[in-house]
Coordinates of C-alpha atoms in Angstrom, one line a residue:
Chain A
X30 CA -19.1 23.3 -9.7
X31 CA -15.7 22.7 -11.1
X32 CA -15.3 22.3 -14.8
X33 CA -14.4 19.0 -16.5
X34 CA -10.7 19.8 -16.6
X35 CA -10.5 20.5 -12.9
X36 CA -12.6 17.4 -12.1
X37 CA -10.2 15.3 -14.1
X38 CA -7.2 16.9 -12.3
X39 CA -8.7 16.0 -8.9
X40 CA -9.6 12.5 -10.0
X41 CA -6.0 11.9 -11.2
X42 CA -4.8 12.9 -7.7
X43 CA -7.5 10.8 -6.0
X44 CA -6.3 7.5 -7.6
X45 CA -2.8 7.9 -6.1
X46 CA -4.2 7.4 -2.6
X47 CA -6.1 4.5 -0.9
X48 CA -9.1 6.7 0.0
X49 CA -10.8 9.8 -1.3
X50 CA -10.3 11.9 1.8
X51 CA -6.6 11.9 1.2
X52 CA -7.2 14.0 -1.9
X53 CA -8.6 16.8 0.3
X54 CA -5.5 18.9 0.8
X55 CA -4.5 18.7 -2.9
X56 CA -8.2 19.6 -3.9
X57 CA -8.2 22.5 -1.6
X58 CA -5.1 23.8 -3.3
X59 CA -6.8 23.4 -6.6
X60 CA -10.0 25.2 -5.4
X61 CA -7.8 28.0 -4.0
X62 CA -6.2 28.4 -7.4
X63 CA -9.5 28.4 -9.2
X64 CA -11.4 30.8 -6.8
X65 CA -8.4 32.8 -5.5
X66 CA -9.3 31.9 -2.0
X67 CA -11.4 29.3 -0.1
X68 CA -14.8 30.9 -0.3
X69 CA -17.9 29.1 0.8
X70 CA -18.6 28.2 -2.8
X71 CA -15.0 26.9 -3.3
X72 CA -15.3 24.6 -0.3
X73 CA -18.7 23.4 -1.4
X74 CA -17.3 22.4 -4.7
X75 CA -14.6 20.4 -2.9
X76 CA -17.1 18.8 -0.6
X77 CA -19.3 17.7 -3.5
X78 CA -16.4 16.5 -5.7
X79 CA -14.9 14.3 -2.9
X80 CA -18.2 13.5 -1.3
X81 CA -17.1 14.7 2.1
X82 CA -19.2 16.6 4.6
X83 CA -18.8 20.3 4.2
X84 CA -18.0 20.7 7.9
X85 CA -15.0 18.4 7.5
X86 CA -13.8 20.2 4.5
X87 CA -14.0 23.5 6.4
X88 CA -12.5 22.1 9.5
X89 CA -9.4 20.8 7.7
X90 CA -9.0 23.9 5.5
X91 CA -9.1 26.3 8.5
X92 CA -6.3 24.4 10.3
X93 CA -3.7 25.2 7.6
X94 CA -2.0 28.6 7.3
X95 CA -1.6 28.4 3.6
X96 CA -5.3 28.0 2.9
X97 CA -6.8 31.5 2.6
X98 CA -10.1 32.1 4.4
X99 CA -10.6 35.6 2.9
X100 CA -9.9 37.2 -0.4
X101 CA -6.3 38.1 -1.1
X102 CA -4.5 40.6 -3.3
X103 CA -3.5 39.9 -6.9
X104 CA -0.1 38.9 -5.4
X105 CA 0.7 37.5 -2.0
X106 CA 3.9 38.6 -0.3
X107 CA 4.9 36.0 2.2
X108 CA 7.7 37.4 4.3
X109 CA 9.4 35.4 7.0
X110 CA 10.2 37.1 10.4
X111 CA 11.2 34.1 12.4
X112 CA 14.5 34.2 14.4
X113 CA 17.1 33.9 11.7
X114 CA 15.3 36.4 9.5
X115 CA 14.6 38.6 12.5
X116 CA 18.2 38.7 13.5
X117 CA 19.0 40.0 10.0
X118 CA 16.4 42.8 10.0
X119 CA 13.2 41.3 8.7
X120 CA 11.0 43.4 10.9
X121 CA 12.2 46.6 9.3
X122 CA 11.2 45.1 6.0
X123 CA 7.7 44.6 7.3
X124 CA 7.5 48.3 8.1
X125 CA 9.1 49.2 4.7
X126 CA 6.5 47.1 2.8
X127 CA 3.7 48.6 5.0
X128 CA 4.7 52.2 4.3
X129 CA 5.6 51.8 0.7
X130 CA 2.7 49.7 -0.5
X131 CA 0.1 50.4 2.1
X132 CA -0.3 46.8 3.2
X133 CA -0.2 45.6 6.8
X134 CA 0.4 42.0 7.9
X135 CA -2.8 40.0 7.3
X136 CA -4.2 42.7 5.1
X137 CA -4.6 43.8 1.4
X138 CA -3.3 47.0 -0.1
X139 CA -6.1 49.4 -1.2
X140 CA -5.4 48.9 -4.9
X141 CA -5.8 45.1 -4.4
X142 CA -2.3 44.6 -5.7
X143 CA -0.7 42.9 -2.6
X144 CA -1.5 40.9 0.4
X145 CA 1.1 40.6 3.1
X146 CA 1.4 37.4 5.1
X147 CA 4.0 36.9 7.9
X148 CA 5.5 33.5 7.5
X149 CA 6.9 31.1 10.1
X150 CA 10.2 30.1 8.5
X151 CA 10.4 29.3 4.8
X152 CA 13.7 27.4 5.0
X153 CA 15.9 30.2 3.7
X154 CA 17.7 31.0 7.0
X155 CA 21.1 30.9 5.4
X156 CA 20.2 33.7 3.0
X157 CA 17.9 35.6 5.3
X158 CA 15.7 37.7 5.2
X159 CA 13.5 35.9 2.7
X160 CA 10.1 35.9 1.2
X161 CA 7.8 34.1 -1.3
X162 CA 5.8 36.3 -3.7
X163 CA 3.0 34.0 -4.9
X164 CA 5.2 30.8 -5.5
X165 CA 8.4 32.6 -6.4
X166 CA 11.2 32.6 -3.9
X167 CA 13.5 35.6 -3.1
X168 CA 16.2 35.8 -0.4
X169 CA 19.0 38.1 0.8
X170 CA 16.4 40.9 0.9
X171 CA 17.0 44.5 1.4
X172 CA 14.6 47.4 1.0
X173 CA 16.0 48.2 -2.4
X174 CA 15.9 44.6 -3.5
X175 CA 12.2 44.3 -2.4
X176 CA 11.4 47.4 -4.4
X177 CA 13.0 45.9 -7.5
X178 CA 11.4 42.6 -7.1
X179 CA 7.9 43.9 -6.5
X180 CA 8.2 46.0 -9.6
X181 CA 7.6 42.8 -11.5
X182 CA 4.3 42.1 -9.8
X183 CA 1.6 44.5 -11.0
Chain B
X60 CA 35.5 14.6 4.0
X61 CA 34.1 13.5 0.6
X62 CA 30.6 14.7 0.2
X63 CA 27.8 12.2 -0.5
X64 CA 24.5 13.8 0.4
X65 CA 25.5 17.1 -1.4
X66 CA 27.7 15.4 -4.0
X67 CA 27.5 17.1 -7.4
X68 CA 25.1 19.9 -6.3
X69 CA 27.4 22.5 -7.8
X70 CA 26.5 21.1 -11.2
X71 CA 23.6 23.3 -12.4
X72 CA 21.8 20.2 -13.9
X73 CA 22.3 18.0 -10.8
X74 CA 18.6 17.4 -10.5
X75 CA 18.5 15.7 -13.9
X76 CA 18.4 11.9 -14.0
X77 CA 21.2 11.6 -16.6
X78 CA 23.5 13.7 -14.5
X79 CA 22.7 11.7 -11.4
X80 CA 23.4 8.4 -13.2
X81 CA 26.6 9.8 -14.7
X82 CA 27.8 10.6 -11.1
X83 CA 27.2 7.0 -10.1
X84 CA 23.5 7.3 -9.2
X85 CA 21.0 4.4 -9.0
X86 CA 23.7 1.8 -9.0
X87 CA 23.0 1.2 -5.3
X88 CA 19.4 0.5 -6.1
X89 CA 20.4 -2.1 -8.6
X90 CA 22.7 -3.6 -6.0
X91 CA 20.0 -3.6 -3.4
X92 CA 17.5 -5.4 -5.7
X93 CA 20.0 -8.3 -6.0
X94 CA 20.2 -8.6 -2.2
X95 CA 17.7 -10.1 0.2
X96 CA 15.7 -7.4 2.1
X97 CA 16.7 -8.9 5.4
X98 CA 20.4 -8.5 4.5
X99 CA 19.9 -4.8 3.6
X100 CA 18.1 -4.4 7.0
X101 CA 21.2 -6.0 8.6
X102 CA 23.4 -3.5 6.9
X103 CA 21.3 -0.6 8.1
X104 CA 21.5 -1.9 11.7
X105 CA 25.3 -2.5 11.4
X106 CA 25.7 1.1 10.0
X107 CA 24.1 2.5 13.2
X108 CA 22.1 4.9 11.1
X109 CA 19.8 7.1 13.3
X110 CA 16.9 9.3 12.2
X111 CA 18.0 12.7 11.0
X112 CA 14.7 14.5 11.6
X113 CA 15.5 15.4 15.2
X114 CA 14.7 12.4 17.5
X115 CA 17.6 10.3 16.4
X116 CA 15.7 7.0 16.7
X117 CA 17.8 4.0 15.3
X118 CA 16.5 3.5 11.8
X119 CA 17.2 -0.2 11.7
X120 CA 15.1 -0.8 14.8
X121 CA 12.2 1.3 13.5
X122 CA 12.3 -0.7 10.3
X123 CA 12.4 -4.1 12.0
X124 CA 9.2 -3.3 13.9
X125 CA 7.5 -2.5 10.6
X126 CA 8.9 -5.6 8.8
X127 CA 7.7 -7.8 11.7
X128 CA 4.1 -6.6 11.3
X129 CA 2.3 -9.1 9.0
X130 CA -0.1 -6.6 7.6
X131 CA 0.1 -5.3 4.0
X132 CA 0.3 -2.9 2.2
X133 CA 2.9 -1.0 4.1
X134 CA 3.5 2.6 3.4
X135 CA 6.7 4.5 3.4
X136 CA 6.4 8.2 4.1
X137 CA 9.2 10.7 3.6
X138 CA 9.0 13.6 6.1
X139 CA 10.0 16.6 3.9
X140 CA 8.0 19.0 6.2
X141 CA 11.2 20.8 7.1
X142 CA 9.6 23.4 9.3
X143 CA 11.9 23.8 12.3
X144 CA 13.0 27.4 12.2
X145 CA 16.7 27.6 11.4
X146 CA 16.5 24.4 9.4
X147 CA 17.2 24.3 5.6
X148 CA 19.3 21.2 5.3
X149 CA 16.8 19.1 3.3
X150 CA 16.3 21.8 0.8
X151 CA 19.5 21.2 -1.2
X152 CA 18.6 17.5 -1.4
X153 CA 15.0 18.2 -2.5
X154 CA 15.9 20.9 -5.0
X155 CA 19.3 19.8 -6.3
X156 CA 19.7 16.1 -5.6
X157 CA 16.1 14.7 -5.7
X158 CA 17.2 11.4 -7.3
X159 CA 19.3 10.6 -4.3
X160 CA 16.1 10.7 -2.2
X161 CA 14.2 8.7 -4.8
X162 CA 16.9 6.1 -4.9
X163 CA 17.0 6.0 -1.1
X164 CA 13.2 5.6 -1.0
X165 CA 13.1 2.8 -3.6
X166 CA 15.8 0.9 -1.6
X167 CA 13.9 1.5 1.6
X168 CA 10.6 0.4 0.0
X169 CA 12.2 -2.9 -1.2
X170 CA 13.8 -3.5 2.2
X171 CA 10.5 -2.9 4.1
X172 CA 8.2 -4.7 1.7
X173 CA 6.5 -1.4 0.9
X174 CA 5.3 -0.7 -2.6
X175 CA 3.9 2.8 -2.0
X176 CA 5.8 5.8 -0.9
X177 CA 4.8 9.4 -0.5
X178 CA 6.9 12.5 0.1
X179 CA 5.1 14.8 2.5
X180 CA 6.6 18.1 1.3
X181 CA 6.0 21.4 3.1
X182 CA 3.8 23.9 1.3
X183 CA 6.5 26.6 1.6
X184 CA 8.7 24.8 -0.9
X185 CA 6.8 25.2 -4.2
X186 CA 10.0 25.0 -6.2
X187 CA 11.0 21.7 -4.6
X188 CA 7.6 20.4 -5.5
X189 CA 8.2 21.0 -9.2
X190 CA 11.7 19.6 -9.1
X191 CA 10.5 16.4 -7.3
X192 CA 7.6 15.9 -9.6
X193 CA 9.9 16.1 -12.6
X194 CA 12.5 13.8 -11.1
X195 CA 9.8 11.3 -10.2
X196 CA 8.5 11.3 -13.8
X197 CA 12.1 10.8 -15.1
X198 CA 12.6 7.9 -12.6
X199 CA 9.4 6.2 -13.9
X200 CA 10.6 6.7 -17.5
X201 CA 14.0 5.1 -16.7
X202 CA 12.4 2.3 -14.8
X203 CA 13.8 3.2 -11.4
X204 CA 10.2 3.5 -10.2
X205 CA 7.2 1.5 -11.3
X206 CA 5.9 -2.0 -11.5
X207 CA 9.1 -3.7 -12.7
X208 CA 12.0 -1.7 -11.4
X209 CA 15.1 -2.3 -13.6
X210 CA 13.5 -5.4 -15.0
X211 CA 13.9 -7.1 -11.6
X212 CA 10.3 -7.7 -10.9
X213 CA 10.0 -5.3 -7.9
X214 CA 7.4 -2.5 -7.5
X215 CA 7.6 0.9 -5.9
X216 CA 5.4 3.8 -6.6
X217 CA 6.1 7.3 -5.4
X218 CA 4.1 10.6 -5.2
X219 CA 4.5 14.0 -3.7
X220 CA 1.9 15.3 -1.1
X221 CA 2.0 19.0 -0.5
X222 CA 1.5 20.2 3.1
X223 CA -0.1 23.6 3.7
X224 CA 1.9 25.5 6.3
X225 CA 1.5 23.6 9.6
X226 CA 4.7 23.1 11.5
X227 CA 3.1 20.3 13.6
X228 CA 2.8 18.1 10.6
X229 CA 6.5 17.4 11.0
X230 CA 5.4 15.2 13.9
X231 CA 4.9 11.8 12.4
X232 CA 1.4 11.0 13.6
X233 CA 0.3 14.6 12.7
X234 CA 1.8 14.1 9.3
X235 CA -0.2 10.9 8.9
X236 CA -3.4 12.7 9.9
X237 CA -2.6 15.4 7.3
X238 CA -2.0 13.0 4.5
X239 CA -5.3 11.4 5.3
X240 CA -6.9 14.8 4.7
X241 CA -7.5 15.8 8.3
X242 CA -6.3 18.5 10.6
X243 CA -2.6 17.8 11.5
X244 CA -3.1 16.9 15.1
X245 CA -0.9 14.2 16.7
X246 CA -2.4 10.8 17.5
X247 CA -2.2 8.9 20.7
X248 CA 0.5 6.2 20.8
X249 CA 0.3 3.2 20.9
X250 CA -0.5 2.0 18.3
X251 CA 2.7 3.2 16.7
X252 CA 2.8 4.1 13.0
X253 CA 4.9 1.0 12.3
X254 CA 1.9 -1.1 13.2
X255 CA -1.1 1.2 12.4
X256 CA -0.2 4.4 10.7
X257 CA -1.4 5.8 7.4
X258 CA -4.8 4.3 6.4
X259 CA -4.4 2.1 9.5
X260 CA -1.6 0.1 7.9
X261 CA 2.1 -0.3 9.0
X262 CA 3.8 3.0 8.1
X263 CA 7.4 4.0 8.2
X264 CA 8.0 7.7 8.5
X265 CA 11.6 8.8 7.8
X266 CA 13.2 12.2 7.3
X267 CA 14.6 13.2 3.8
X268 CA 18.2 13.1 5.0
X269 CA 17.8 9.7 6.7
X270 CA 16.4 8.1 3.5
X271 CA 19.1 9.8 1.4
X272 CA 21.7 8.0 3.5
X273 CA 20.5 4.6 2.2
X274 CA 22.4 4.6 -1.1
X275 CA 25.6 5.5 0.9
X276 CA 25.1 2.7 3.4
X277 CA 24.8 0.2 0.6
X278 CA 27.7 1.7 -1.3
X279 CA 30.3 1.5 1.4
X280 CA 28.6 -1.2 3.6
X281 CA 27.3 -0.9 7.1
X282 CA 30.6 -1.6 8.7
X283 CA 32.5 1.2 7.0
X284 CA 29.5 3.6 7.5
X285 CA 29.6 3.0 11.2
X286 CA 33.2 4.3 11.4
X287 CA 32.3 7.8 10.1
X288 CA 32.1 10.4 12.8
X289 CA 30.6 9.7 16.3
X290 CA 30.6 6.1 17.5
X291 CA 27.2 6.3 19.0
X292 CA 25.5 7.9 16.0
X293 CA 27.7 7.6 12.9
X294 CA 27.5 8.9 9.4
X295 CA 27.6 12.1 7.5
X296 CA 25.3 14.9 8.8
X297 CA 24.0 18.1 7.3
X298 CA 24.2 21.2 9.4
X299 CA 22.4 24.4 8.4
X300 CA 24.1 27.4 9.8
X301 CA 22.3 30.8 10.0
X302 CA 22.3 34.1 11.9
X303 CA 25.3 36.2 12.7
X304 CA 28.0 34.2 10.7
X305 CA 30.2 35.2 7.8
X306 CA 29.3 32.1 5.7
X307 CA 25.9 30.8 6.5
X308 CA 24.8 27.7 4.6
X309 CA 24.4 23.9 4.6
X310 CA 27.5 21.9 5.5
X311 CA 27.9 18.2 5.1
X312 CA 30.3 17.1 7.9
X313 CA 30.8 13.9 9.9
X314 CA 28.4 13.5 12.8
X315 CA 30.1 14.7 16.0
X316 CA 31.9 17.6 14.4
X317 CA 32.3 20.2 17.2
X318 CA 29.9 23.1 17.3
X319 CA 32.8 25.5 17.6
X320 CA 34.4 24.1 14.5
X321 CA 31.1 24.3 12.5
X322 CA 30.9 28.0 13.4
X323 CA 34.5 29.1 13.2
X324 CA 36.2 26.6 10.8
X325 CA 33.4 26.1 8.3
X326 CA 31.0 29.0 8.6
X327 CA 33.8 31.6 8.8
X328 CA 33.1 32.8 12.4
X329 CA 30.8 35.6 13.6
X330 CA 29.8 38.3 11.2
X331 CA 32.2 41.3 11.2
X332 CA 34.1 39.6 14.0
X333 CA 31.6 40.6 16.6
X334 CA 31.6 38.8 20.0
X335 CA 29.7 35.6 20.1
X336 CA 26.9 35.6 22.6
X337 CA 24.9 32.4 22.2
X338 CA 24.0 29.6 19.8
X339 CA 20.8 27.6 19.3
X340 CA 22.4 24.4 18.2
X341 CA 19.6 22.3 16.6
X342 CA 16.7 24.4 15.5
X343 CA 14.6 26.7 17.5
X344 CA 13.1 24.0 19.8
X345 CA 16.5 23.1 21.2
X346 CA 17.7 24.9 24.3
X347 CA 20.3 27.7 23.8
X348 CA 23.9 27.4 24.7
X349 CA 26.0 30.4 25.8
X350 CA 29.2 31.2 23.9
X351 CA 31.4 29.5 26.5
X352 CA 29.7 26.1 26.1
X353 CA 30.1 25.5 22.4
X354 CA 33.0 23.2 22.5
X355 CA 30.9 20.1 22.2
X356 CA 30.4 17.4 19.7
X357 CA 27.3 17.7 17.5
X358 CA 25.6 14.4 17.8
X359 CA 22.5 13.1 19.5
X360 CA 24.3 11.8 22.6
X361 CA 26.9 14.5 23.2
X362 CA 24.5 17.3 22.8
X363 CA 22.2 15.9 25.4
X364 CA 25.1 15.8 27.8
X365 CA 25.8 19.5 26.9
X366 CA 22.3 20.4 28.0
X367 CA 20.7 20.8 24.7
X368 CA 19.8 18.6 21.7
X369 CA 21.1 18.0 18.2
X370 CA 17.6 18.4 16.8
X371 CA 17.8 19.0 13.1
X372 CA 21.4 20.3 13.2
X373 CA 20.2 23.8 12.6
X374 CA 22.8 26.1 14.1
X375 CA 21.5 29.7 14.8
X376 CA 24.4 32.0 15.8
X377 CA 23.8 35.1 17.8
X378 CA 26.3 37.8 18.5
X379 CA 26.4 40.4 21.3
X380 CA 23.9 42.7 19.4
X381 CA 21.1 40.2 19.7
X382 CA 18.5 40.5 22.5
X383 CA 17.8 37.2 24.1
X384 CA 14.4 38.3 25.4
X385 CA 13.4 39.2 21.9
X386 CA 14.6 35.9 20.5
X387 CA 12.6 34.1 23.2
X388 CA 9.5 36.1 22.5
X389 CA 9.8 35.5 18.8
X390 CA 10.3 31.8 19.4
X391 CA 7.2 31.6 21.6
X392 CA 5.1 33.6 19.1
X393 CA 6.0 30.9 16.6
X394 CA 5.1 28.1 19.0
X395 CA 1.8 29.7 19.9
X396 CA 0.9 30.1 16.2
X397 CA 1.9 26.4 15.5
X398 CA 0.4 24.8 18.5
X399 CA -2.3 22.5 17.1
X400 CA -4.8 23.2 20.0
X401 CA -5.4 19.6 20.8
X402 CA -4.0 19.6 24.4
X403 CA -4.4 22.3 27.0
X404 CA -0.9 22.7 28.4
X405 CA 0.5 23.5 25.0
X406 CA -2.4 25.6 23.6
X407 CA -2.7 27.8 26.7
X408 CA 0.9 27.6 27.9
X409 CA 2.4 28.9 24.6
X410 CA 0.0 31.8 24.6
X411 CA 0.7 32.6 28.2
X412 CA 4.4 32.5 27.8
X413 CA 4.2 34.7 24.6
X414 CA 2.1 37.3 26.4
X415 CA 4.5 37.6 29.4
X416 CA 7.6 37.7 27.1
X417 CA 5.9 40.4 25.0
X418 CA 5.4 42.7 27.9
X419 CA 9.0 42.1 29.3
X420 CA 10.5 42.9 25.9
X421 CA 8.3 46.0 25.6
X422 CA 9.3 47.4 28.9
X423 CA 6.2 46.5 30.8
X424 CA 7.6 43.5 32.6
X425 CA 6.4 43.1 36.2
X426 CA 8.1 41.9 39.3
X427 CA 7.4 38.1 39.5
X428 CA 7.2 37.7 35.8
X429 CA 10.3 35.5 35.7
X430 CA 8.8 33.2 38.3
X431 CA 5.6 33.2 36.3
X432 CA 7.5 32.1 33.2
X433 CA 9.1 29.3 35.2
X434 CA 5.8 28.2 36.6
X435 CA 4.2 28.0 33.2
X436 CA 7.1 26.0 31.7
X437 CA 6.8 23.6 34.6
X438 CA 3.1 23.2 33.9
X439 CA 3.9 22.4 30.3
X440 CA 7.1 20.2 30.5
X441 CA 6.3 16.5 30.1
X442 CA 2.6 17.2 30.2
X443 CA 1.8 17.9 26.6
X444 CA 0.6 15.4 24.0
X445 CA 3.6 15.8 21.7
X446 CA 7.0 17.3 21.8
X447 CA 5.9 20.7 20.6
X448 CA 4.9 21.9 24.0
X449 CA 8.1 20.5 25.6
X450 CA 10.2 22.3 23.0
X451 CA 8.5 25.6 23.7
X452 CA 8.9 25.2 27.4
X453 CA 12.6 24.1 27.0
X454 CA 13.4 27.3 25.0
X455 CA 12.2 29.5 27.8
X456 CA 13.9 27.3 30.5
X457 CA 17.2 27.3 28.6
X458 CA 17.2 31.1 28.1
X459 CA 16.4 31.7 31.7
X460 CA 19.2 29.4 32.8
X461 CA 21.9 31.3 31.0
X462 CA 20.5 34.8 30.3
X463 CA 18.3 35.4 33.4
X464 CA 20.1 38.7 34.0
X465 CA 18.9 40.0 30.6
X466 CA 15.3 39.3 31.6
X467 CA 15.8 40.9 35.0
X468 CA 17.4 44.0 33.4
X469 CA 14.4 44.4 31.0
X470 CA 12.0 44.3 33.9
X471 CA 14.1 46.5 36.2
X472 CA 14.8 49.2 33.5
X473 CA 11.4 49.0 31.9
X474 CA 13.1 48.9 28.5
X475 CA 15.2 46.8 26.0
X476 CA 18.6 48.2 25.5
X477 CA 19.0 46.4 22.2
X478 CA 16.3 48.4 20.4
X479 CA 18.1 50.2 17.6

């Protein structure tokens, strides 16, 4: 079960909305932060805390791309390859990351350092190509710049 | 034109409440609270403000439906789920001018008789979330939000709700499902959200940019606002320009600025002076225009006449080095991924289109594939539950209308000549 601090955090969110179900997405984010991904145990905690059927918790969680249904690396690289980024060479960057760090889209590198997720537009089209590493934002990417940035994520 | 939506954003502290007030912020909220809500609504109608999220629905009309509904509480939802590929126009407001949005929402809440507002923010904008939360906290401290706004006895409460990476949640009924803690699948209409939306109560969903226009409407008055830009849909408009241009970015220009001027006058023309091939004018769901058709006014009415849509005003510029088949394939891969799965024509159609486009792009196109694409788009168009499926079909139809030869060439040669 969640500890007292987390339960209070969820309760503070819950009171902002007319019903407890509305706290589901924010609670899933919290569970993901606590467990690293939405494991069975993580979702069970959410289900119990909000008093919602586990099937509904799972159903909602599985709909959204940013909720992880499997373990992820220590850092998650979220690279956009949608049209504006694609035009400016994002696909080559996918290959570069794959070769350099041994991580394929949807996978984890063997050392557990990185996960790579292909994103559908992160709203940085004007400074494409762009990516999020965990929650940090980087744009105007080149192979060299990616190398420098990822140095900071061990 | 003097900037209003992006005013002051060069100031590195523009997101701070004190800087916003110094630049004249929150005085329109004070002005609004001294007016009658019905008079503000009249100003919004007079202004001719239309929704900036893509549909262009008259804001005053939407609001009057919600006001006419006798049920309370009413909810005001800000659609900050800016997911349309190519679109990044709301980001500067959210990250650099958050108090403009908060002021706009407080004014709107008062006008609509709504005391609770939520900003539905896309999950891909974690930085904006922090900025908004801080700005909201400051606004509470300074009494621009709360139970007794500016000591004038009015209430408005505001919170940020973080989405989790589903494009469909930009559709207003899917957004409502999502904020209620469900899968973001669109609802049947009627009932419309203005009568039975979030938590079954009257709900007004407006885009970030729309709500951020409210302080301006009050500052200069509906009459003066209606004289900016296009007659049919006036006001300032944010255009986000990306792709093969010298100066990509967000530009605040009068509604109705020509697409050609946006690209050549403001965004510096094509990158390295290469030959322009095509432009997607309003985000990826809007039909493509070939280079020779870009001399058109960017507003909701004129763009429809030009055979496309204004959408979110997201201009994606493509030069001669870009393969149209590949762009179409990538767009459909996106739509397939984002289709919510609720209705069959969209769920199956997007997958089918993506598969056929994939084989054409990869040199395995078959005779009859173009007819097959056309057939599938016909099956989808107008037969899906929400506009996502229509948009997906429209992308393919638009590409085939102007660049059919490229598709034929791929099939005939069994290869893509643009592969570098």
